[in-house]
Every structure is written in C-alpha cells, then in structure tokens.
Amino acid sequence: MLPVPEKYALAVGKGEGGKKLNAFDAALIDAGIGNMNLLRVSSVLPPGCVFEDGIDLPLGSLLPVAYGSITSDVHGETISAAIGVGVPENNEDSGMIMEYSGFCEADEAAQKVEEMVRDAFEMRQVKLREVKVKAVDHVVEKCGSVIAACPLFYPRR
Amino acid sequence: MLPVPEKYALAVGKGEGGKKLNAFDAALIDAGIGNMNLLRVSSVLPPGCVFEDGIDLPLGSLLPVAYGSITSDVHGETISAAIGVGVPENNEDSGMIMEYSGFCEADEAAQKVEEMVRDAFEMRQVKLREVKVKAVDHVVEKCGSVIAACPLFYPRR
Amino acid sequence: MLPVPEKYALAVGKGEGGKKLNAFDAALIDAGIGNMNLLRVSSVLPPGCVFEDGIDLPLGSLLPVAYGSITSDVHGETISAAIGVGVPENNEDSGMIMEYSGFCEADEAAQKVEEMVRDAFEMRQVKLREVKVKAVDHVVEKCGSVIAACPLFYPRR
C-alpha cells in the first residue's frame, strides 16, 4: 500500500514569471513548496491527520497535495486561490479539502472555499469541528500566478 | 520503488452539488471513492492484476485511479463517463485502461471506450481476452457531475 | 514517506490514433513509457538524481513523470513538445524540470523550454551546470499527439 498521509499544512503563494509555468513556479516557491515534486490529489484529510505549521521534507520529495491555482497574463487582472480544510468533530472520520481559484479577491475566494467545505460535510453527514482556510490574491503585472495548497505528508524518520 | 498495484475495480457515480467541485465530490461519493485521495494515473493494468468487486481501504488512502469525468452546470444537458479495461489473453502482458467523457448517453460512452480499448490492444499487438466496461450518464439539474473510474490498489495487510 | 526518486530519463514520442486518448497512447508507446502508470508531477530534480539512458521497470509500475504533451485533430497542424532538465552545479541542490507544448517545430519548443529552465534557476539563485533538452514535433494527419517526458524512478532491487 501507499502510506496514508499523517500530516498536513496549508500554504499560499503568488508570483510573476516570463512564461506561465515560470509564474506558477514562482508561486510555488513563494508558498514554500517550490522544491518538491507535487502529486496532485483529490482531496481527503485522512482521519487523525495532524496540522503542521510548515513542511520539512527532503528536496525533490514526492508530495501529495490538493491545490487550487490560476495563472494569467492579462495585465491588471485580479486572480485568487483558496484552500479549505474541514476537520471533523470525530477523529475517526475523514475530513475534506476543497480548493478554489478564480478572478476575485482573496476574501471572496476564502468565503467560497469555506462554503464548499461545509457543503462537502453536509453531503457526507459528517459533523464539522473546524474549517481552516488560507487564500491569496494577486494583481497581474505581466504573467502572474497564485496557488493555495494543502500538502499531505509524513513524519520524517 | 512505488509498489505495482495488484488489484483493480470499476466504479461509476453521478451527483449534483452547489459548485462544480462539490458536484464532482458527490459523484465520487456515489462511486464509492469519495473518501480516498485520488492520484490520477494514465493508465495501464499491471500484469496479473486481479479484479475486485469493491474497494476496502483506510479512509484518506492515496488511491491511484484512471478516470473519465465531466461536470456541467447547463440544466437539461446529458453528460456521461465510461471506463474500459482490456484484460490481456496472456497474464504476463499488461492490459490497458481507457476513459471517456462527453455529452451523450451511457450506452454511447460505453461503446466508445470499448473501441478505444480495442484500438490500444491492436496498437500494442497484444491479444485481448476481455473488455470490462462501466458507464454512467446523468441529466444535469443545476450542477451535475459523472465519473467512471478504475481504482488500482493493493491487498490490505 | 514516499521514496525520493533516484534516477531520471528523458523521452519523447509522437503518434496517431483514432481518438485523442489513443493518439496520446501511441505517443507514449513511441516514447517507451506506454506500459507504465504515469503519475504526473510538477517537477523537481531531486539532489543527486542520476541520468539513465532508458527505463527498465515492471509493466504497470507507478511512474512519476513530468511531461508536456499536446494532441490535435486538425490535419496539417504542427504540434510539438519539449522537456528540459536543469542540473545544478552543486549536487546538494535540487534541479528543475520544465515542460512545454505548443504549435511550433521542435527547435522552437526546445529553445523555449531551455529558457524556462534558465529562468527557474535564476529565480532560485541556484547555479546551473547543464541543461538537458529533448523535443519532438509532428504534423497531424488525422489525430496526432506528441509527448516530451522526464520519468523519475528508482533502481530496480
């Protein structure tokens, strides 16, 4: 089996670059996950998964991550991304991770993602203890990108 | 090495939600994979991989999965997804997994995906024993989603 | 933890198919990675990762891979993909992998991806030893696809 992640963090970042992938890369660096191999997942918080304030992993690690991201090369455009994690009341339930990205400010993105988390819990009829949200926005200069991410990882042994 | 998957299943689902990601989430729940961390793969059936009728994994597991999915917020639109697995005649060959999604009924999606599997075997000049197909369709109410998936997993130890 | 990849390769391919996914599949076969389960990553070369001229893995292996790919069904269109790996001067730094795909010839794709690698190193203020690039182009007949990939893997044990 692939090991079930035991830790999670929330990270947001923004940046500019010469090409869209470089702008995305700049946002990853700003979010502190620019030197990891992101494996995008869709997006469940394993039961008992513990929040950490940052990630400390070997460079180049395969890092499962749920994220929302948007990149634009339209000068003056406001772009935003938000990540929301719903922590269940009961430690034996799984939680839910929702991501959002769009053309709005961070507050609106945060609000939308929180609503998405609440909907996901309602759909599962699981009781919600807490929603953690992080959001970011950016006004595009030449080519800009934002990311809001929930890395899922393991204790370093 | 990452372990080679030893089991596979076929799962389809459909659902409605307030936002597109919630509709997708509803489809995942309906398919029985809503509490896993989906790692999307492109999409080979390992030699000797064994079919199981369902999946029994810890909540939040990293689950490699090939899937087709489509989400729409156009009321009245028919959406469908199909997944097809080609099982090779010879157990030492790998098989192929193909996915399809589009605006048609399940029957048509199933037919397309089966054809794609047959083409993939022909391209590899591998002899086909059997094609397993599952398909689903849905008429969108407000915001609907369908998924047809082939999870790849491991025996629980 | 998921194991940090220790080896990498560069692979390009092109192909035609009846449907877009079959064309992509043909390109994967041509690139020599058609019988693996590709796990797309975003895209760092772990420190000390060793270049290999090809990959020798069990069929159906989960293969982390950074790639650029494009598929078109417009007859006569030129499509291309390029992959670039920046190897750092210092073995303890991580390197960067960049991918590109678009409607141009292989040379232009190669040039773009090399520039992206150089930008990524500059952004990180990491000294670059070497950029390895592979690119491919294809003039679409009916439905064609190209891929340029950097598989990340492990020694076979």
Short mmCIF file of C-alpha atoms in Angstrom, two decimals:
data_model
loop_
_atom_site.label_atom_id
_atom_site.label_comp_id
_atom_site.label_asym_id
_atom_site.label_seq_id
_atom_site.Cartn_x
_atom_site.Cartn_y
_atom_site.Cartn_z
CA MET A 1 0.00 0.00 0.00
CA LEU A 2 0.93 3.61 -0.41
CA PRO A 3 1.24 5.07 3.06
CA VAL A 4 -1.69 7.17 4.33
CA PRO A 5 -0.53 10.76 4.97
CA GLU A 6 -0.26 11.65 8.66
CA LYS A 7 0.35 15.39 8.49
CA TYR A 8 -0.97 18.36 6.58
CA ALA A 9 -0.15 22.03 6.15
CA LEU A 10 -1.71 25.00 4.40
CA ALA A 11 0.35 27.14 2.08
CA VAL A 12 -0.38 30.01 -0.27
CA GLY A 13 1.85 31.84 -2.69
CA LYS A 14 1.94 34.21 -5.63
CA GLY A 15 4.50 35.23 -8.20
CA GLU A 16 5.35 36.54 -11.63
CA GLY A 17 7.34 34.84 -14.38
CA GLY A 18 8.30 35.15 -18.02
CA LYS A 19 6.12 32.20 -19.04
CA LYS A 20 3.04 30.74 -17.37
CA LEU A 21 4.92 27.74 -15.99
CA ASN A 22 7.60 30.03 -14.56
CA ALA A 23 4.92 32.19 -12.93
CA PHE A 24 3.39 29.05 -11.42
CA ASP A 25 6.87 28.05 -10.27
CA ALA A 26 7.34 31.46 -8.63
CA ALA A 27 4.04 31.00 -6.79
CA LEU A 28 5.19 27.55 -5.61
CA ILE A 29 8.46 28.97 -4.31
CA ASP A 30 6.55 31.73 -2.52
CA ALA A 31 4.31 29.07 -0.96
CA GLY A 32 7.35 27.13 0.23
CA ILE A 33 6.72 24.08 -1.94
CA GLY A 34 8.80 25.00 -4.97
CA ASN A 35 11.39 22.29 -4.41
CA MET A 36 9.04 19.34 -4.11
CA ASN A 37 7.52 17.04 -6.70
CA LEU A 38 3.84 17.82 -6.39
CA LEU A 39 1.49 14.89 -6.86
CA ARG A 40 -1.95 16.43 -7.20
CA VAL A 41 -4.63 14.63 -5.21
CA SER A 42 -8.36 14.96 -4.93
CA SER A 43 -8.67 15.55 -1.70
CA VAL A 44 -9.46 13.99 1.59
CA LEU A 45 -8.00 14.65 5.03
CA PRO A 46 -7.18 11.23 6.50
CA PRO A 47 -8.56 10.53 9.99
CA GLY A 48 -6.23 11.80 12.70
CA CYS A 49 -4.07 13.75 10.24
CA VAL A 50 -2.15 16.38 12.24
CA PHE A 51 -1.74 20.02 11.24
CA GLU A 52 1.81 21.34 10.99
CA ASP A 53 2.79 24.92 10.52
CA GLY A 54 5.26 24.17 7.74
CA ILE A 55 6.80 21.30 5.87
CA ASP A 56 10.30 19.95 6.30
CA LEU A 57 10.98 17.35 3.64
CA PRO A 58 13.95 16.33 1.53
CA LEU A 59 14.29 18.32 -1.71
CA GLY A 60 12.57 16.60 -4.62
CA SER A 61 10.22 14.57 -2.40
CA LEU A 62 7.00 13.30 -3.91
CA LEU A 63 4.45 15.45 -2.12
CA PRO A 64 0.74 14.64 -2.36
CA VAL A 65 -1.05 17.97 -2.46
CA ALA A 66 -4.53 19.32 -3.07
CA TYR A 67 -4.44 22.75 -4.60
CA GLY A 68 -6.22 25.48 -6.46
CA SER A 69 -4.21 27.65 -8.79
CA ILE A 70 -4.73 30.14 -11.57
CA THR A 71 -2.29 31.84 -13.92
CA SER A 72 -2.99 34.86 -16.12
CA ASP A 73 -1.09 37.06 -18.50
CA VAL A 74 -3.70 39.81 -18.60
CA HIS A 75 -2.19 42.92 -17.03
CA GLY A 76 -4.25 44.31 -14.15
CA GLU A 77 -6.38 41.21 -13.67
CA THR A 78 -7.00 40.13 -10.07
CA ILE A 79 -6.52 36.41 -9.56
CA SER A 80 -7.01 34.42 -6.40
CA ALA A 81 -6.82 30.95 -4.94
CA ALA A 82 -8.11 29.49 -1.71
CA ILE A 83 -7.74 26.22 0.09
CA GLY A 84 -10.08 25.00 2.81
CA VAL A 85 -9.75 22.04 5.12
CA GLY A 86 -12.70 20.74 7.08
CA VAL A 87 -11.66 18.98 10.26
CA PRO A 88 -14.29 16.52 11.52
CA GLU A 89 -15.67 16.55 15.06
CA ASN A 90 -14.90 12.84 15.33
CA ASN A 91 -11.25 11.85 14.92
CA GLU A 92 -12.20 8.61 13.23
CA ASP A 93 -13.92 10.37 10.34
CA SER A 94 -12.03 11.69 7.37
CA GLY A 95 -12.11 15.40 6.65
CA MET A 96 -12.41 17.20 3.35
CA ILE A 97 -10.15 19.52 1.43
CA MET A 98 -11.61 21.95 -1.09
CA GLU A 99 -9.84 24.32 -3.42
CA TYR A 100 -10.97 27.30 -5.41
CA SER A 101 -9.40 29.63 -7.92
CA GLY A 102 -10.83 32.48 -9.90
CA PHE A 103 -10.89 36.16 -10.75
CA CYS A 104 -11.73 37.75 -7.44
CA GLU A 105 -10.09 38.93 -4.24
CA ALA A 106 -8.77 36.62 -1.56
CA ASP A 107 -11.69 37.28 0.82
CA GLU A 108 -14.24 36.15 -1.72
CA ALA A 109 -12.18 33.08 -2.62
CA ALA A 110 -11.88 32.20 1.07
CA GLN A 111 -15.61 32.53 1.56
CA LYS A 112 -16.37 30.31 -1.43
CA VAL A 113 -13.99 27.58 -0.37
CA GLU A 114 -15.35 27.57 3.18
CA GLU A 115 -18.84 27.14 1.78
CA MET A 116 -17.60 24.25 -0.37
CA VAL A 117 -16.13 22.53 2.68
CA ARG A 118 -19.40 22.95 4.59
CA ASP A 119 -21.35 21.53 1.64
CA ALA A 120 -18.99 18.54 1.44
CA PHE A 121 -19.51 17.76 5.13
CA GLU A 122 -23.26 18.16 4.81
CA MET A 123 -23.29 15.80 1.84
CA ARG A 124 -21.44 13.19 3.91
CA GLN A 125 -23.50 13.92 7.05
CA VAL A 126 -20.26 14.24 8.99
CA LYS A 127 -20.07 16.73 11.86
CA LEU A 128 -17.63 19.56 11.31
CA ARG A 129 -15.31 20.75 14.08
CA GLU A 130 -13.44 23.48 12.28
CA VAL A 131 -12.68 24.90 8.85
CA LYS A 132 -9.14 26.12 8.23
CA VAL A 133 -8.86 28.43 5.23
CA LYS A 134 -5.99 30.18 3.52
CA ALA A 135 -6.39 32.43 0.49
CA VAL A 136 -4.22 34.64 -1.66
CA ASP A 137 -4.77 37.17 -4.40
CA HIS A 138 -2.56 38.95 -6.88
CA VAL A 139 -2.92 41.71 -9.43
CA VAL A 140 -1.20 40.50 -12.59
CA GLU A 141 1.70 42.57 -13.87
CA LYS A 142 2.85 40.65 -16.93
CA CYS A 143 2.28 36.99 -16.17
CA GLY A 144 1.20 36.08 -12.66
CA SER A 145 0.12 33.02 -10.76
CA VAL A 146 -1.40 32.18 -7.40
CA ILE A 147 -1.61 28.89 -5.56
CA ALA A 148 -3.38 27.77 -2.42
CA ALA A 149 -2.34 24.30 -1.34
CA CYS A 150 -2.79 21.62 1.25
CA PRO A 151 0.29 19.36 1.26
CA LEU A 152 -0.21 15.92 2.79
CA PHE A 153 2.88 14.30 4.19
CA TYR A 154 4.59 12.04 6.68
CA PRO A 155 6.78 12.37 9.75
CA ARG A 156 10.49 12.42 8.82
CA ARG A 157 12.07 9.31 10.17
CA MET B 1 10.12 1.73 -5.91
CA LEU B 2 6.47 2.56 -5.69
CA PRO B 3 4.61 -0.72 -5.37
CA VAL B 4 2.91 -2.04 -8.52
CA PRO B 5 -0.88 -2.25 -7.98
CA GLU B 6 -2.20 -5.79 -7.59
CA LYS B 7 -5.94 -5.21 -7.67
CA TYR B 8 -8.41 -3.15 -9.63
CA ALA B 9 -12.08 -2.30 -9.53
CA LEU B 10 -14.55 -0.43 -11.72
CA ALA B 11 -16.74 2.28 -10.25
CA VAL B 12 -19.18 4.80 -11.65
CA GLY B 13 -21.10 7.58 -9.97
CA LYS B 14 -23.10 10.72 -10.52
CA GLY B 15 -24.25 13.61 -8.39
CA GLU B 16 -25.32 17.20 -8.04
CA GLY B 17 -23.70 19.95 -5.99
CA GLY B 18 -23.78 23.68 -5.37
CA LYS B 19 -20.41 24.22 -7.07
CA LYS B 20 -18.63 22.13 -9.70
CA LEU B 21 -16.14 20.66 -7.22
CA ASN B 22 -18.99 19.71 -4.90
CA ALA B 23 -20.84 18.05 -7.79
CA PHE B 24 -17.66 16.11 -8.60
CA ASP B 25 -17.39 15.21 -4.93
CA ALA B 26 -21.00 13.94 -4.97
CA ALA B 27 -20.19 11.76 -7.97
CA LEU B 28 -17.12 10.38 -6.16
CA ILE B 29 -19.23 9.53 -3.09
CA ASP B 30 -21.79 7.84 -5.33
CA ALA B 31 -18.98 5.83 -6.93
CA GLY B 32 -17.72 4.74 -3.51
CA ILE B 33 -14.39 6.55 -3.75
CA GLY B 34 -15.33 9.85 -2.10
CA ASN B 35 -13.17 9.28 0.96
CA MET B 36 -9.92 8.48 -0.79
CA ASN B 37 -7.12 10.68 -2.08
CA LEU B 38 -7.29 10.10 -5.80
CA LEU B 39 -3.97 10.07 -7.62
CA ARG B 40 -4.85 10.23 -11.29
CA VAL B 41 -2.85 7.84 -13.46
CA SER B 42 -2.58 7.24 -17.15
CA SER B 43 -3.45 4.06 -17.33
CA VAL B 44 -2.14 0.59 -17.56
CA LEU B 45 -3.41 -2.63 -15.99
CA PRO B 46 -0.35 -4.33 -14.47
CA PRO B 47 0.17 -7.98 -15.44
CA GLY B 48 -1.77 -10.34 -13.16
CA CYS B 49 -3.77 -7.51 -11.57
CA VAL B 50 -6.89 -9.05 -10.01
CA PHE B 51 -10.42 -7.69 -10.34
CA GLU B 52 -12.28 -6.98 -7.10
CA ASP B 53 -15.91 -6.09 -6.81
CA GLY B 54 -15.28 -3.17 -4.48
CA ILE B 55 -12.55 -1.44 -2.60
CA ASP B 56 -11.86 -1.67 1.11
CA LEU B 57 -9.14 0.79 2.05
CA PRO B 58 -8.41 3.05 5.00
CA LEU B 59 -10.06 6.48 4.72
CA GLY B 60 -7.78 9.04 3.11
CA SER B 61 -5.63 6.44 1.34
CA LEU B 62 -3.67 7.51 -1.71
CA LEU B 63 -5.54 5.70 -4.45
CA PRO B 64 -4.09 5.52 -7.97
CA VAL B 65 -7.04 5.76 -10.33
CA ALA B 66 -7.70 6.17 -14.03
CA TYR B 67 -10.92 8.02 -14.67
CA GLY B 68 -13.08 9.96 -17.04
CA SER B 69 -15.30 12.66 -15.62
CA ILE B 70 -17.34 15.61 -16.78
CA THR B 71 -19.17 18.31 -14.87
CA SER B 72 -21.76 20.70 -16.26
CA ASP B 73 -23.99 23.46 -14.96
CA VAL B 74 -26.23 23.55 -18.01
CA HIS B 75 -29.71 22.43 -16.98
CA GLY B 76 -31.02 19.55 -19.04
CA GLU B 77 -27.68 18.57 -20.55
CA THR B 78 -26.89 14.85 -20.69
CA ILE B 79 -23.38 14.04 -19.51
CA SER B 80 -21.70 10.67 -19.40
CA ALA B 81 -18.49 8.93 -18.49
CA ALA B 82 -17.20 5.45 -19.25
CA ILE B 83 -14.25 3.39 -18.17
CA GLY B 84 -12.96 0.36 -20.03
CA VAL B 85 -10.38 -2.18 -19.01
CA GLY B 86 -8.82 -4.53 -21.53
CA VAL B 87 -7.63 -7.74 -19.95
CA PRO B 88 -4.90 -9.47 -21.98
CA GLU B 89 -5.08 -13.09 -23.08
CA ASN B 90 -1.62 -13.67 -21.63
CA ASN B 91 -1.21 -13.00 -17.91
CA GLU B 92 2.31 -11.71 -18.41
CA ASP B 93 1.19 -8.85 -20.62
CA SER B 94 -0.10 -5.61 -19.24
CA GLY B 95 -3.64 -4.55 -20.04
CA MET B 96 -5.00 -1.13 -20.90
CA ILE B 97 -7.44 1.20 -19.23
CA MET B 98 -9.29 3.78 -21.27
CA GLU B 99 -11.65 6.50 -20.14
CA TYR B 100 -14.16 8.65 -21.93
CA SER B 101 -16.43 11.51 -21.00
CA GLY B 102 -18.77 13.60 -23.08
CA PHE B 103 -22.26 14.79 -23.84
CA CYS B 104 -24.03 11.59 -24.71
CA GLU B 105 -25.82 8.69 -23.07
CA ALA B 106 -24.08 5.93 -21.15
CA ASP B 107 -24.50 3.37 -23.96
CA GLU B 108 -22.68 5.54 -26.44
CA ALA B 109 -19.92 6.33 -23.94
CA ALA B 110 -19.52 2.61 -23.21
CA GLN B 111 -19.26 1.82 -26.90
CA LYS B 112 -16.62 4.49 -27.46
CA VAL B 113 -14.48 3.40 -24.57
CA GLU B 114 -14.62 -0.23 -25.63
CA GLU B 115 -13.45 0.78 -29.09
CA MET B 116 -10.59 2.75 -27.52
CA VAL B 117 -9.50 -0.29 -25.54
CA ARG B 118 -9.58 -2.46 -28.68
CA ASP B 119 -7.51 0.14 -30.54
CA ALA B 120 -4.96 0.26 -27.71
CA PHE B 121 -4.53 -3.51 -27.82
CA GLU B 122 -4.23 -3.50 -31.58
CA MET B 123 -1.60 -0.77 -31.42
CA ARG B 124 0.42 -2.89 -29.00
CA GLN B 125 -0.29 -6.15 -30.90
CA VAL B 126 -1.37 -7.74 -27.65
CA LYS B 127 -4.15 -10.32 -27.67
CA LEU B 128 -7.29 -9.28 -25.83
CA ARG B 129 -9.14 -11.70 -23.56
CA GLU B 130 -11.95 -9.48 -22.35
CA VAL B 131 -13.09 -5.87 -22.11
CA LYS B 132 -14.82 -4.81 -18.91
CA VAL B 133 -16.79 -1.59 -19.26
CA LYS B 134 -18.81 0.55 -16.89
CA ALA B 135 -20.60 3.72 -17.91
CA VAL B 136 -22.91 6.25 -16.34
CA ASP B 137 -24.99 9.16 -17.54
CA HIS B 138 -26.84 11.98 -15.86
CA VAL B 139 -29.21 14.74 -16.91
CA VAL B 140 -27.99 17.91 -15.23
CA GLU B 141 -30.38 19.65 -12.87
CA LYS B 142 -28.36 22.60 -11.63
CA CYS B 143 -24.76 21.44 -11.48
CA GLY B 144 -24.05 17.80 -12.10
CA SER B 145 -21.07 15.53 -12.47
CA VAL B 146 -20.34 11.97 -13.56
CA ILE B 147 -17.29 9.82 -13.05
CA ALA B 148 -16.24 6.42 -14.35
CA ALA B 149 -13.14 5.14 -12.62
CA CYS B 150 -10.71 2.26 -12.40
CA PRO B 151 -9.03 2.34 -8.97
CA LEU B 152 -5.75 0.43 -8.75
CA PHE B 153 -4.83 -0.81 -5.31
CA TYR B 154 -3.18 -3.33 -3.03
CA PRO B 155 -4.25 -6.13 -0.74
CA ARG B 156 -4.83 -4.87 2.83
CA ARG B 157 -2.20 -6.34 5.06
CA MET C 1 7.33 8.69 3.25
CA LEU C 2 7.11 8.20 -0.44
CA PRO C 3 10.60 7.41 -1.67
CA VAL C 4 12.54 10.24 -3.34
CA PRO C 5 13.32 9.33 -6.97
CA GLU C 6 16.97 8.48 -7.60
CA LYS C 7 17.06 8.27 -11.38
CA TYR C 8 15.68 10.18 -14.32
CA ALA C 9 15.47 9.81 -18.07
CA LEU C 10 14.29 11.93 -20.99
CA ALA C 11 11.86 10.53 -23.51
CA VAL C 12 9.95 11.92 -26.47
CA GLY C 13 7.37 10.35 -28.70
CA LYS C 14 4.69 11.00 -31.27
CA GLY C 15 1.83 9.06 -32.73
CA GLU C 16 -1.55 8.95 -34.40
CA GLY C 17 -4.75 7.36 -33.14
CA GLY C 18 -8.45 7.09 -33.81
CA LYS C 19 -9.36 9.12 -30.74
CA LYS C 20 -7.33 11.70 -28.82
CA LEU C 21 -6.58 9.34 -25.95
CA ASN C 22 -5.42 6.67 -28.41
CA ALA C 23 -3.17 9.21 -30.13
CA PHE C 24 -1.71 10.13 -26.74
CA ASP C 25 -1.28 6.43 -26.04
CA ALA C 26 0.57 5.99 -29.36
CA ALA C 27 2.90 8.85 -28.40
CA LEU C 28 3.53 7.20 -25.02
CA ILE C 29 4.39 3.89 -26.70
CA ASP C 30 6.72 5.71 -29.09
CA ALA C 31 8.40 7.37 -26.08
CA GLY C 32 8.86 3.99 -24.41
CA ILE C 33 6.55 4.72 -21.48
CA GLY C 34 3.31 3.29 -22.84
CA ASN C 35 3.16 0.42 -20.41
CA MET C 36 3.58 2.38 -17.20
CA ASN C 37 1.09 4.13 -14.96
CA LEU C 38 2.10 7.75 -15.29
CA LEU C 39 1.76 9.86 -12.17
CA ARG C 40 2.16 13.43 -13.34
CA VAL C 41 4.40 15.53 -11.11
CA SER C 42 5.32 19.16 -11.01
CA SER C 43 8.60 18.96 -11.32
CA VAL C 44 11.82 18.99 -9.42
CA LEU C 45 15.00 17.00 -9.98
CA PRO C 46 15.99 15.61 -6.58
CA PRO C 47 19.59 16.28 -5.47
CA GLY C 48 21.96 13.63 -6.79
CA CYS C 49 19.37 12.13 -9.14
CA VAL C 50 21.24 10.14 -11.79
CA PHE C 51 20.54 10.26 -15.53
CA GLU C 52 19.82 6.95 -17.24
CA ASP C 53 19.54 6.40 -20.93
CA GLY C 54 16.31 4.43 -20.68
CA ILE C 55 13.94 2.98 -18.16
CA ASP C 56 13.63 -0.65 -17.17
CA LEU C 57 10.67 -1.09 -14.87
CA PRO C 58 8.00 -3.72 -14.33
CA LEU C 59 4.95 -3.27 -16.58
CA GLY C 60 2.23 -1.23 -14.92
CA SER C 61 4.62 0.46 -12.48
CA LEU C 62 3.56 3.77 -10.97
CA LEU C 63 5.96 6.15 -12.69
CA PRO C 64 6.28 9.75 -11.50
CA VAL C 65 6.79 11.84 -14.61
CA ALA C 66 6.92 15.48 -15.62
CA TYR C 67 5.73 16.00 -19.15
CA GLY C 68 4.46 18.32 -21.80
CA SER C 69 2.03 16.97 -24.34
CA ILE C 70 -0.38 18.22 -26.94
CA THR C 71 -2.94 16.41 -29.07
CA SER C 72 -4.70 17.76 -32.13
CA ASP C 73 -7.16 16.54 -34.70
CA VAL C 74 -6.55 19.37 -37.15
CA HIS C 75 -4.97 17.91 -40.29
CA GLY C 76 -1.69 19.54 -41.21
CA GLU C 77 -1.13 21.27 -37.88
CA THR C 78 2.39 21.13 -36.47
CA ILE C 79 2.47 20.20 -32.80
CA SER C 80 5.48 19.93 -30.54
CA ALA C 81 6.54 19.17 -27.02
CA ALA C 82 9.81 19.71 -25.20
CA ILE C 83 11.20 18.73 -21.86
CA GLY C 84 14.16 20.41 -20.20
CA VAL C 85 16.09 19.40 -17.13
CA GLY C 86 18.39 21.82 -15.37
CA VAL C 87 21.17 20.06 -13.49
CA PRO C 88 22.61 22.17 -10.67
CA GLU C 89 26.31 22.90 -10.28
CA ASN C 90 26.12 21.73 -6.68
CA ASN C 91 24.98 18.14 -6.12
CA GLU C 92 23.18 19.07 -2.93
CA ASP C 93 20.82 21.42 -4.71
CA SER C 94 17.72 20.24 -6.45
CA GLY C 95 17.37 20.81 -10.16
CA MET C 96 14.35 21.88 -12.17
CA ILE C 97 12.31 20.20 -14.86
CA MET C 98 10.31 22.30 -17.29
CA GLU C 99 7.93 21.21 -19.99
CA TYR C 100 6.46 22.95 -22.98
CA SER C 101 3.94 22.09 -25.64
CA GLY C 102 2.51 24.13 -28.47
CA PHE C 103 2.01 24.67 -32.15
CA CYS C 104 5.55 25.07 -33.40
CA GLU C 105 8.52 23.00 -34.51
CA ALA C 106 10.72 21.01 -32.16
CA ASP C 107 13.59 23.51 -32.33
CA GLU C 108 11.45 26.36 -31.13
CA ALA C 109 9.93 24.20 -28.38
CA ALA C 110 13.41 23.16 -27.26
CA GLN C 111 14.56 26.76 -27.14
CA LYS C 112 11.54 27.82 -25.08
CA VAL C 113 11.93 25.06 -22.56
CA GLU C 114 15.63 25.75 -22.13
CA GLU C 115 14.82 29.38 -21.42
CA MET C 116 12.23 28.28 -18.86
CA VAL C 117 14.81 26.13 -17.10
CA ARG C 118 17.28 29.02 -17.01
CA ASP C 119 14.58 31.32 -15.59
CA ALA C 120 13.71 28.77 -12.91
CA PHE C 121 17.34 28.55 -11.81
CA GLU C 122 17.70 32.31 -11.79
CA MET C 123 14.55 32.66 -9.70
CA ARG C 124 16.04 30.24 -7.16
CA GLN C 125 19.53 31.74 -7.42
CA VAL C 126 20.90 28.27 -7.94
CA LYS C 127 23.93 27.80 -10.20
CA LEU C 128 23.25 25.77 -13.34
CA ARG C 129 25.70 23.13 -14.55
CA GLU C 130 23.87 21.87 -17.61
CA VAL C 131 20.50 21.87 -19.36
CA LYS C 132 19.42 18.63 -21.00
CA VAL C 133 16.64 19.10 -23.54
CA LYS C 134 14.62 16.76 -25.73
CA ALA C 135 11.95 17.90 -28.12
CA VAL C 136 9.67 16.37 -30.71
CA ASP C 137 7.31 17.64 -33.36
CA HIS C 138 4.67 16.08 -35.55
CA VAL C 139 2.48 17.16 -38.45
CA VAL C 140 -1.02 15.92 -37.68
CA GLU C 141 -2.58 13.51 -40.15
CA LYS C 142 -5.95 12.75 -38.59
CA CYS C 143 -5.44 12.83 -34.85
CA GLY C 144 -1.90 13.16 -33.56
CA SER C 145 -0.14 13.60 -30.28
CA VAL C 146 3.34 14.40 -29.02
CA ILE C 147 4.86 13.97 -25.59
CA ALA C 148 8.16 15.03 -24.06
CA ALA C 149 8.69 13.50 -20.66
CA CYS C 150 11.08 13.22 -17.76
CA PRO C 151 10.34 9.99 -15.86
CA LEU C 152 11.61 9.89 -12.28
CA PHE C 153 12.29 6.46 -10.90
CA TYR C 154 14.24 4.13 -8.66
CA PRO C 155 16.90 1.47 -9.02
CA ARG C 156 15.36 -1.98 -9.55
CA ARG C 157 16.08 -4.08 -6.49
#
